[in-house]
Coordinates of N, CA, C and O in Angstrom, one line a residue:
M1 N 0.8 -1.2 -0.1 CA 0.0 -0.1 0.0 C 0.8 1.2 0.1 O 1.8 1.3 0.8
S2 N 0.5 2.2 -0.7 CA 1.4 3.5 -0.9 C 1.2 4.2 0.4 O 0.3 4.1 0.9
D3 N 2.3 5.0 0.5 CA 2.2 6.0 1.7 C 1.0 6.7 1.7 O 0.5 7.2 2.7
E4 N 0.7 7.3 0.4 CA -0.5 8.2 0.4 C -1.8 7.6 0.7 O -2.6 8.0 1.4
S5 N -1.9 6.4 0.4 CA -3.2 5.5 0.6 C -3.2 5.3 2.1 O -4.3 5.5 2.8
A6 N -2.1 4.9 2.8 CA -2.0 4.7 4.2 C -2.4 5.9 5.0 O -3.0 6.0 6.0
A7 N -1.9 7.0 4.5 CA -2.1 8.4 5.1 C -3.6 8.7 5.0 O -4.3 9.2 5.9
E8 N -4.3 8.4 3.9 CA -5.6 8.6 3.7 C -6.5 7.7 4.7 O -7.5 8.3 5.3
V9 N -6.2 6.5 5.0 CA -6.7 5.6 6.0 C -6.7 6.2 7.4 O -7.6 6.4 8.1
R10 N -5.4 6.7 7.7 CA -5.1 7.3 9.0 C -6.0 8.4 9.2 O -6.6 8.7 10.3
E11 N -5.9 9.3 8.3 CA -6.7 10.4 8.3 C -8.3 10.2 8.5 O -8.9 10.8 9.3
W12 N -8.7 9.3 7.8 CA -10.3 8.9 7.9 C -10.5 8.4 9.3 O -11.6 8.8 9.9
F13 N -9.6 7.6 9.9 CA -9.8 7.1 11.3 C -9.7 8.2 12.2 O -10.4 8.3 13.2
A14 N -8.8 9.2 12.1 CA -8.7 10.3 13.0 C -10.0 11.2 13.0 O -10.4 11.6 14.1
G15 N -10.7 11.1 11.9 CA -12.0 11.9 11.9 C -13.1 11.1 12.4 O -14.2 11.8 12.8
K16 N -13.0 9.9 12.5 CA -14.0 9.0 13.0 C -14.1 8.6 14.3 O -15.1 8.3 15.0
L17 N -12.8 8.5 14.9 CA -12.7 8.1 16.3 C -13.0 9.2 17.3 O -12.6 10.3 17.2
P18 N -13.9 8.7 18.3 CA -14.2 9.8 19.3 C -13.0 10.1 20.0 O -12.0 9.5 20.4
G19 N -12.9 11.6 20.4 CA -11.7 12.1 20.8 C -11.4 11.7 22.3 O -10.2 11.7 22.8
D20 N -12.5 11.1 22.9 CA -12.4 10.8 24.3 C -11.9 9.4 24.5 O -11.9 8.7 25.7
W21 N -11.7 8.5 23.5 CA -11.4 7.1 23.7 C -10.0 6.8 24.1 O -9.9 6.1 25.0
F22 N -9.2 7.7 23.6 CA -7.7 7.4 24.0 C -7.0 8.6 24.4 O -7.6 9.8 24.3
T23 N -5.8 8.5 25.1 CA -5.0 9.7 25.8 C -4.5 10.5 24.6 O -4.1 11.6 24.8
G24 N -4.3 10.0 23.3 CA -3.8 10.7 22.2 C -4.3 10.0 21.0 O -5.2 9.4 21.0
P25 N -3.7 10.5 19.9 CA -4.0 9.9 18.6 C -4.1 8.5 18.6 O -2.9 7.9 19.0
A26 N -4.9 7.7 17.9 CA -4.8 6.3 17.8 C -3.6 5.9 16.8 O -3.4 6.7 15.8
E27 N -3.0 4.8 16.9 CA -2.0 4.2 16.0 C -2.8 3.5 14.9 O -3.6 2.6 15.4
V28 N -2.6 3.8 13.8 CA -3.3 3.1 12.6 C -2.3 2.5 11.8 O -1.5 3.1 11.0
A29 N -2.2 1.2 11.7 CA -1.3 0.6 10.9 C -2.0 -0.1 9.7 O -3.2 -0.7 9.9
V30 N -1.5 -0.1 8.5 CA -2.2 -0.6 7.4 C -1.2 -1.4 6.5 O -0.1 -1.2 6.4
D31 N -1.8 -2.6 6.2 CA -1.2 -3.5 5.1 C -2.2 -3.9 4.0 O -3.3 -3.3 4.0
R32 N -1.8 -4.8 3.2 CA -2.7 -5.2 2.0 C -4.0 -5.7 2.5 O -4.9 -5.7 1.9
E33 N -4.0 -6.4 3.7 CA -5.3 -7.2 4.1 C -6.0 -6.5 5.2 O -7.1 -6.7 5.6
E34 N -5.2 -5.7 6.1 CA -5.8 -5.4 7.5 C -5.4 -3.9 7.9 O -4.5 -3.4 7.5
I35 N -6.3 -3.3 8.5 CA -6.2 -2.0 9.3 C -6.2 -2.3 10.7 O -7.1 -2.9 11.2
T36 N -5.1 -1.9 11.5 CA -5.1 -2.2 12.8 C -5.2 -0.9 13.6 O -4.3 0.0 13.3
V37 N -6.1 -0.8 14.5 CA -6.3 0.6 15.2 C -6.1 0.3 16.6 O -6.8 -0.6 17.3
T38 N -5.1 1.0 17.3 CA -4.7 0.7 18.7 C -4.7 2.2 19.4 O -4.1 3.0 18.6
G39 N -5.1 2.2 20.6 CA -4.8 3.4 21.3 C -4.6 3.2 22.8 O -4.6 2.1 23.2
T40 N -4.1 4.2 23.3 CA -3.5 4.3 24.9 C -4.6 4.7 25.7 O -5.3 5.9 25.5
L41 N -5.1 4.0 26.6 CA -6.0 4.3 27.7 C -5.2 4.9 28.8 O -4.1 4.5 29.1
P42 N -5.9 5.8 29.6 CA -5.1 6.3 30.7 C -4.9 5.2 31.7 O -5.7 4.3 32.1
A43 N -3.7 5.1 32.3 CA -3.2 4.0 33.3 C -4.0 4.3 34.6 O -4.4 5.6 34.8
P44 N -4.4 3.4 35.3 CA -5.0 3.6 36.6 C -4.1 4.7 37.4 O -3.0 4.6 37.5
G45 N -4.7 5.7 37.9 CA -4.2 6.8 38.6 C -3.8 8.0 37.7 O -3.5 9.0 38.2
D46 N -4.0 7.9 36.3 CA -3.9 9.0 35.5 C -5.1 9.5 34.9 O -5.0 10.0 33.7
D47 N -6.1 9.5 35.6 CA -7.5 9.8 35.1 C -7.8 11.2 35.0 O -7.4 12.1 35.8
D48 N -8.6 11.6 34.1 CA -9.3 12.8 33.7 C -10.6 12.8 34.3 O -11.3 12.1 33.8
P49 N -10.9 13.6 35.3 CA -12.1 13.5 35.9 C -13.3 13.8 34.9 O -14.5 13.5 35.3
D50 N -12.9 14.5 33.8 CA -14.1 14.9 32.9 C -14.3 13.9 31.9 O -15.3 13.9 31.0
Q51 N -13.4 12.7 31.7 CA -13.6 11.7 30.8 C -14.9 10.9 31.2 O -15.1 10.7 32.3
D52 N -15.5 10.6 30.2 CA -16.9 10.0 30.2 C -16.7 8.5 30.6 O -16.2 7.7 29.8
E53 N -17.1 8.0 31.7 CA -16.9 6.7 32.3 C -17.6 5.6 31.2 O -17.2 4.5 31.1
A54 N -18.7 6.1 30.6 CA -19.4 5.1 29.7 C -18.4 4.7 28.5 O -18.7 3.7 27.9
E55 N -17.4 5.5 28.2 CA -16.7 5.1 27.2 C -15.4 4.4 27.6 O -14.4 4.3 27.0
G56 N -15.4 3.9 28.9 CA -14.3 3.3 29.3 C -13.3 4.1 30.1 O -12.1 3.7 30.4
G57 N -13.6 5.4 30.6 CA -12.7 6.3 31.0 C -12.3 6.0 32.3 O -11.4 5.2 32.6
N58 N -12.7 6.6 33.3 CA -12.1 6.7 34.7 C -12.0 5.4 35.3 O -12.8 4.6 35.2
A59 N -10.9 5.1 36.0 CA -10.6 3.8 36.7 C -11.6 3.7 38.0 O -11.8 4.8 38.4
R60 N -11.8 2.6 38.2 CA -12.5 2.3 39.4 C -11.5 2.1 40.5 O -10.4 1.5 40.2
P61 N -11.7 2.3 41.8 CA -10.7 2.0 42.8 C -10.2 0.6 42.8 O -11.0 -0.3 42.6
G62 N -9.0 0.6 42.9 CA -8.2 -0.9 42.6 C -8.3 -1.4 41.3 O -7.9 -2.7 41.1
E63 N -8.7 -0.7 40.3 CA -8.9 -1.4 38.8 C -7.5 -1.6 38.2 O -6.6 -0.7 38.4
S64 N -7.3 -2.6 37.7 CA -6.1 -3.1 37.1 C -6.1 -2.6 35.6 O -7.3 -2.3 35.1
P65 N -5.1 -2.5 35.1 CA -5.0 -2.2 33.5 C -5.8 -3.1 32.6 O -6.5 -2.8 31.8
E66 N -5.7 -4.5 33.1 CA -6.4 -5.4 32.3 C -8.0 -5.2 32.5 O -8.7 -5.4 31.4
A67 N -8.4 -4.8 33.7 CA -9.8 -4.5 33.8 C -10.2 -3.3 33.0 O -11.3 -3.4 32.5
R68 N -9.4 -2.4 32.9 CA -9.7 -1.1 32.3 C -9.8 -1.3 30.7 O -10.7 -0.9 30.1
V69 N -9.0 -2.2 30.2 CA -9.0 -2.6 28.9 C -10.3 -3.4 28.5 O -10.9 -3.1 27.5
R70 N -10.5 -4.2 29.5 CA -11.7 -5.1 29.2 C -13.1 -4.3 29.2 O -13.9 -4.5 28.4
R71 N -13.2 -3.3 30.1 CA -14.1 -2.4 30.3 C -14.2 -1.4 29.1 O -15.5 -1.3 28.5
F72 N -13.2 -0.9 28.7 CA -13.3 -0.1 27.4 C -13.7 -1.0 26.2 O -14.5 -0.5 25.4
R73 N -13.2 -2.2 26.1 CA -13.6 -3.0 25.1 C -15.1 -3.3 25.0 O -15.8 -3.0 23.9
E74 N -15.7 -3.5 26.2 CA -17.1 -3.6 26.2 C -17.9 -2.6 25.9 O -18.9 -2.5 25.1
A75 N -17.4 -1.3 26.4 CA -18.2 -0.1 26.4 C -18.3 0.4 25.1 O -19.1 1.2 24.6
T76 N -17.2 0.3 24.2 CA -17.0 0.8 22.9 C -17.4 -0.2 21.8 O -17.4 0.1 20.6
R77 N -17.8 -1.5 22.1 CA -17.8 -2.4 21.2 C -18.9 -2.1 20.0 O -18.5 -2.1 18.8
S78 N -20.1 -1.7 20.2 CA -20.9 -1.4 19.2 C -20.5 -0.1 18.3 O -20.7 -0.2 17.2
H79 N -20.0 0.8 18.8 CA -19.4 1.8 18.1 C -18.2 1.5 17.3 O -18.1 1.9 16.0
R80 N -17.3 0.7 17.8 CA -16.2 0.1 17.2 C -16.7 -0.7 15.8 O -16.1 -0.7 14.7
V81 N -17.8 -1.6 16.0 CA -18.2 -2.3 14.9 C -18.8 -1.4 13.8 O -18.6 -1.7 12.7
E82 N -19.3 -0.3 14.1 CA -20.0 0.6 13.2 C -18.8 1.2 12.4 O -19.0 1.2 11.3
I83 N -17.9 1.6 13.0 CA -16.6 2.3 12.4 C -16.1 1.3 11.4 O -15.7 1.5 10.4
A84 N -15.8 0.0 12.0 CA -15.1 -1.0 11.2 C -15.9 -1.4 9.9 O -15.3 -1.6 8.8
K85 N -17.2 -1.5 10.1 CA -18.1 -1.9 9.0 C -17.9 -0.7 7.8 O -17.8 -1.2 6.6
E86 N -18.0 0.4 8.1 CA -17.8 1.6 7.2 C -16.4 1.5 6.6 O -16.3 1.7 5.4
A87 N -15.3 1.4 7.4 CA -14.0 1.3 6.9 C -13.8 0.2 5.9 O -13.2 0.3 4.9
E88 N -14.3 -1.1 6.4 CA -14.2 -2.2 5.6 C -14.8 -1.9 4.2 O -14.2 -2.5 3.1
A89 N -16.0 -1.3 4.2 CA -16.7 -1.1 2.8 C -15.8 -0.1 1.9 O -15.7 -0.3 0.9
R90 N -15.2 0.9 2.7 CA -14.5 1.9 2.0 C -13.1 1.4 1.4 O -12.7 1.8 0.5
F91 N -12.5 0.8 2.3 CA -11.0 0.4 2.0 C -10.7 -1.0 1.6 O -9.6 -1.3 1.3
G92 N -11.7 -1.8 1.7 CA -11.6 -3.2 1.3 C -10.7 -4.0 2.2 O -9.9 -4.8 1.6
R93 N -10.4 -3.7 3.4 CA -9.8 -4.4 4.3 C -10.5 -4.6 5.6 O -11.2 -3.8 6.0
K94 N -10.1 -5.8 6.4 CA -10.7 -5.9 7.7 C -10.0 -5.0 8.7 O -8.9 -4.5 8.5
V95 N -10.9 -4.6 9.8 CA -10.3 -3.7 10.7 C -10.1 -4.4 12.0 O -11.1 -5.2 12.5
S96 N -9.0 -4.4 12.7 CA -8.7 -5.1 14.0 C -8.5 -3.9 14.9 O -8.1 -2.8 14.7
W97 N -8.8 -4.1 16.2 CA -8.8 -3.3 17.3 C -7.9 -3.6 18.5 O -7.8 -4.9 18.8
G98 N -7.3 -2.8 19.3 CA -6.5 -3.0 20.4 C -6.4 -1.9 21.2 O -6.8 -0.8 20.8
A99 N -5.8 -2.1 22.5 CA -5.6 -1.0 23.3 C -4.3 -1.2 24.3 O -4.0 -2.4 24.5
H100 N -3.6 0.0 24.6 CA -2.5 -0.1 25.4 C -3.0 0.5 26.9 O -3.8 1.5 26.8
C101 N -2.5 0.0 27.9 CA -2.9 0.7 29.3 C -1.9 0.1 30.3 O -1.9 -1.2 30.5
G102 N -1.2 1.0 30.9 CA -0.4 0.6 32.0 C 0.6 -0.5 31.8 O 0.8 -1.4 32.6
G103 N 1.2 -0.4 30.5 CA 2.3 -1.4 30.1 C 1.7 -2.7 29.7 O 2.4 -3.6 29.2
R104 N 0.3 -2.6 29.5 CA -0.4 -3.8 28.9 C -0.8 -3.5 27.6 O -1.5 -2.6 27.2
N105 N -0.5 -4.4 26.6 CA -1.0 -4.3 25.2 C -2.0 -5.5 25.0 O -1.6 -6.6 25.0
E106 N -3.1 -5.1 24.5 CA -4.1 -6.2 24.1 C -4.8 -6.0 22.9 O -5.3 -4.8 22.7
M107 N -4.7 -6.9 22.0 CA -5.6 -6.9 20.8 C -6.8 -7.5 20.9 O -6.9 -8.5 21.4
F108 N -7.9 -6.9 20.6 CA -9.4 -7.4 20.6 C -9.6 -8.4 19.6 O -10.2 -9.4 19.5
T109 N -9.3 -8.0 18.4 CA -9.3 -8.8 17.3 C -8.2 -8.6 16.3 O -7.5 -7.6 16.3
T110 N -7.8 -9.7 15.7 CA -6.8 -9.6 14.6 C -7.1 -10.4 13.4 O -7.9 -11.4 13.6
L111 N -6.5 -10.1 12.4 CA -6.6 -11.0 11.1 C -5.6 -11.9 11.0 O -4.3 -11.4 11.1
S112 N -5.8 -13.1 10.7 CA -4.7 -14.0 10.4 C -4.9 -14.4 8.9 O -5.8 -14.8 8.5
V113 N -3.7 -14.2 8.2 CA -3.7 -14.3 6.6 C -2.7 -15.6 6.4 O -1.6 -15.4 6.8
P114 N -3.3 -16.5 5.5 CA -2.3 -17.6 5.4 C -1.2 -17.1 4.4 O -1.4 -16.4 3.2
V115 N 0.0 -17.4 4.7 CA 1.1 -17.1 3.9 C 1.7 -18.4 3.7 O 1.6 -19.2 2.8
M116 N 2.6 -18.9 4.7 CA 3.0 -20.4 5.0 C 2.5 -20.7 6.3 O 2.5 -21.8 6.6
T117 N 2.1 -19.9 7.1 CA 1.6 -20.0 8.3 C 0.6 -18.8 8.5 O 0.7 -17.9 7.9
R118 N -0.1 -18.6 9.6 CA -0.8 -17.5 10.0 C -0.1 -16.5 10.6 O 0.6 -16.8 11.7
L119 N 0.0 -15.2 10.1 CA 0.9 -14.2 10.5 C 0.0 -13.0 10.9 O -1.0 -12.6 10.1
R120 N 0.5 -12.3 11.9 CA -0.3 -11.0 12.2 C 0.3 -9.9 11.5 O 1.3 -10.0 10.9
Q121 N -0.3 -8.7 11.4 CA 0.2 -7.8 10.4 C 1.6 -7.3 10.7 O 2.3 -7.1 9.7
S122 N 2.1 -7.2 12.0 CA 3.4 -6.8 12.1 C 4.5 -7.9 11.5 O 5.4 -7.3 11.2
E123 N 4.1 -9.0 11.6 CA 4.9 -10.1 11.0 C 4.8 -10.1 9.5 O 5.8 -10.2 8.7
R124 N 3.6 -9.8 8.8 CA 3.5 -9.7 7.4 C 4.2 -8.4 6.9 O 4.7 -8.5 5.7
R125 N 4.2 -7.3 7.6 CA 5.0 -6.1 7.3 C 6.4 -6.5 7.1 O 7.1 -5.9 6.3
V126 N 6.9 -7.3 8.0 CA 8.4 -7.7 7.7 C 8.6 -8.5 6.4 O 9.5 -8.0 5.7
L127 N 7.8 -9.4 6.1 CA 7.9 -10.0 4.9 C 7.7 -9.0 3.7 O 8.5 -9.3 2.7
D128 N 6.8 -8.2 3.7 CA 6.5 -7.3 2.7 C 7.6 -6.3 2.4 O 8.0 -6.1 1.3
T129 N 8.2 -6.0 3.5 CA 9.5 -5.0 3.3 C 10.5 -5.7 2.5 O 11.2 -5.2 1.6
L130 N 10.8 -7.0 3.0 CA 11.9 -7.8 2.3 C 11.6 -8.1 0.9 O 12.6 -7.9 0.0
V131 N 10.4 -8.3 0.5 CA 9.9 -8.6 -0.9 C 10.1 -7.2 -1.7 O 10.7 -7.2 -2.7
D132 N 9.5 -6.1 -1.1 CA 9.6 -4.8 -1.8 C 11.1 -4.3 -2.0 O 11.3 -3.7 -3.0
A133 N 11.9 -4.6 -1.1 CA 13.3 -4.3 -1.1 C 14.2 -5.3 -2.1 O 15.3 -4.9 -2.4
G134 N 13.5 -6.2 -2.6 CA 14.2 -7.3 -3.3 C 15.1 -8.2 -2.6 O 15.9 -8.9 -3.2
A135 N 14.9 -8.2 -1.2 CA 15.9 -9.2 -0.5 C 15.3 -10.7 -0.5 O 16.0 -11.6 -0.2
A136 N 14.0 -10.7 -1.2 CA 13.4 -12.1 -1.1 C 12.3 -11.9 -2.4 O 11.8 -10.8 -2.7
R137 N 12.1 -13.2 -3.0 CA 11.3 -13.1 -4.2 C 9.8 -13.2 -3.8 O 9.0 -12.8 -4.6
S138 N 9.4 -13.6 -2.6 CA 8.1 -13.8 -2.4 C 7.9 -13.9 -0.9 O 8.9 -13.8 -0.1
R139 N 6.7 -13.8 -0.4 CA 6.4 -13.9 1.1 C 7.0 -15.3 1.7 O 7.5 -15.2 2.8
S140 N 6.8 -16.2 0.9 CA 7.3 -17.6 1.4 C 8.7 -17.5 1.5 O 9.4 -18.0 2.6
D141 N 9.6 -17.0 0.6 CA 11.0 -16.9 0.7 C 11.5 -16.0 1.7 O 12.4 -16.1 2.4
A142 N 10.7 -15.0 1.9 CA 11.1 -13.9 3.0 C 10.9 -14.5 4.4 O 11.6 -14.3 5.3
L143 N 9.7 -15.4 4.5 CA 9.6 -16.0 5.9 C 10.7 -16.9 6.2 O 11.3 -16.8 7.2
A144 N 11.1 -17.8 5.3 CA 12.3 -18.7 5.4 C 13.7 -17.8 5.7 O 14.3 -18.1 6.6
W145 N 13.8 -16.7 5.1 CA 14.9 -15.8 5.2 C 14.8 -15.3 6.7 O 15.9 -15.2 7.3
C146 N 13.6 -14.8 7.1 CA 13.5 -14.2 8.5 C 14.0 -15.2 9.5 O 14.6 -14.9 10.4
V147 N 13.5 -16.5 9.4 CA 13.7 -17.3 10.4 C 15.2 -17.7 10.5 O 15.6 -17.7 11.6
R148 N 15.9 -17.8 9.3 CA 17.3 -18.2 9.5 C 18.1 -16.9 9.9 O 19.1 -17.1 10.6
L149 N 17.9 -15.8 9.4 CA 18.8 -14.6 9.6 C 18.5 -13.5 10.4 O 19.4 -12.8 10.9
T150 N 17.1 -13.2 10.6 CA 16.9 -11.8 11.3 C 17.0 -11.9 12.7 O 17.6 -10.8 13.3
G151 N 16.5 -12.8 13.4 CA 16.6 -12.9 14.9 C 16.0 -11.7 15.6 O 15.2 -11.1 15.1
E152 N 16.5 -11.5 16.8 CA 16.0 -10.5 17.6 C 16.3 -9.1 17.3 O 15.8 -8.1 17.7
H153 N 17.4 -8.9 16.5 CA 17.9 -7.5 16.1 C 17.3 -7.0 14.8 O 17.9 -6.1 14.2
A154 N 16.3 -7.6 14.3 CA 15.7 -7.2 12.9 C 15.2 -5.9 12.9 O 15.1 -5.1 11.8
E155 N 14.4 -5.5 13.8 CA 13.7 -4.2 13.7 C 14.5 -3.0 13.3 O 14.2 -2.3 12.5
P156 N 15.7 -2.7 14.0 CA 16.5 -1.5 13.5 C 16.9 -1.6 12.0 O 16.8 -0.8 11.3
W157 N 17.3 -2.8 11.5 CA 17.7 -3.0 10.2 C 16.4 -2.9 9.3 O 16.6 -2.2 8.2
L158 N 15.3 -3.3 9.7 CA 14.1 -3.1 8.8 C 13.7 -1.6 8.8 O 13.3 -1.1 7.7
A159 N 13.7 -1.0 9.9 CA 13.3 0.5 9.8 C 14.4 1.2 9.0 O 14.0 2.0 8.2
E160 N 15.7 0.7 8.9 CA 16.7 1.4 8.0 C 16.4 1.1 6.5 O 16.4 2.0 5.7
L161 N 15.9 -0.2 6.3 CA 15.4 -0.4 4.9 C 14.2 0.3 4.6 O 14.2 0.6 3.2
R162 N 13.3 0.3 5.4 CA 12.1 1.1 5.0 C 12.5 2.5 4.7 O 11.9 3.1 3.7
D163 N 13.4 3.2 5.5 CA 13.8 4.6 5.3 C 14.5 4.6 3.7 O 14.3 5.5 3.0
A164 N 15.3 3.6 3.5 CA 16.1 3.5 2.2 C 15.0 3.5 1.1 O 15.1 4.1 0.1
L165 N 13.9 2.6 1.2 CA 12.8 2.6 0.3 C 12.2 3.8 0.1 O 12.0 4.1 -1.1
R166 N 11.9 4.7 1.2 CA 11.2 5.8 1.0 C 12.2 6.8 0.1 O 11.8 7.5 -0.7
R167 N 13.4 6.8 0.5 CA 14.4 7.7 -0.3 C 14.4 7.2 -1.8 O 14.5 8.2 -2.7
V168 N 14.4 6.0 -2.1 CA 14.4 5.5 -3.5 C 13.1 6.0 -4.2 O 13.2 6.6 -5.3
E169 N 12.1 6.0 -3.7 CA 10.9 6.5 -4.1 C 10.8 8.0 -4.3 O 10.4 8.5 -5.4
E170 N 11.6 8.8 -3.4 CA 11.6 10.2 -3.6 C 12.4 10.5 -4.8 O 12.2 11.4 -5.6
V171 N 13.7 9.8 -5.0 CA 14.5 9.9 -6.1 C 13.8 9.5 -7.4 O 13.9 10.3 -8.4
R172 N 12.9 8.6 -7.4 CA 12.3 8.2 -8.6 C 11.2 9.4 -9.0 O 11.1 9.6 -10.1
E173 N 10.5 9.8 -8.0 CA 9.7 10.9 -8.3 C 10.3 12.2 -8.8 O 9.7 12.9 -9.7
R174 N 11.5 12.4 -8.6 CA 12.2 13.4 -9.1 C 13.0 13.4 -10.4 O 13.4 14.3 -11.1
G175 N 12.9 12.1 -10.8 CA 13.6 11.7 -12.0 C 12.9 12.1 -13.2 O 11.8 12.6 -13.2
P176 N 13.6 12.0 -14.4 CA 13.0 12.5 -15.6 C 11.7 11.6 -15.9 O 11.6 10.4 -15.5
R177 N 10.7 12.2 -16.7 CA 9.6 11.5 -16.9 C 9.4 11.3 -18.5 O 9.8 12.3 -19.2
A178 N 9.0 10.1 -18.9 CA 8.7 10.0 -20.3 C 7.4 10.3 -20.6 O 6.4 9.8 -20.3
D179 N 7.4 11.4 -21.5 CA 6.1 11.9 -21.8 C 5.8 11.7 -23.3 O 6.3 11.5 -24.1

């Protein structure tokens, strides 16, 4: 997916999500099959007294981050389903949801797509980066390559590779055009 298309998806969600759901802007990750929306809930003790408890806001005395995430999930379910249906019709991708709270990260829904195994979006993005960069011929080759070579220090290298791909795209855009 192009950076422009991903930016359009992010802007659309920024306009659709209620401002009181999360402590800041939601993280919206996009790939070929899925849009993942995650946001940060206030940790117990970090509450805004004006936040609407019906939307999963203020902590209850002794409430754990897990309980807060669970309450948010239940309180926002119908609204999240409405937003997801509209986004799926508009962008042709499934929508997954999650939340962060007090050091806990929980995904409510995720899409598993068969490649050689079922992979979550963050894992598919690794494969797609390797294919897009020419380090692998297919997702299948990229998966085998990842297992053998990337290990625990892959993310800094992949971030560098993504930056290099963006620079290549910028150079291509500035290059001569055949008219």
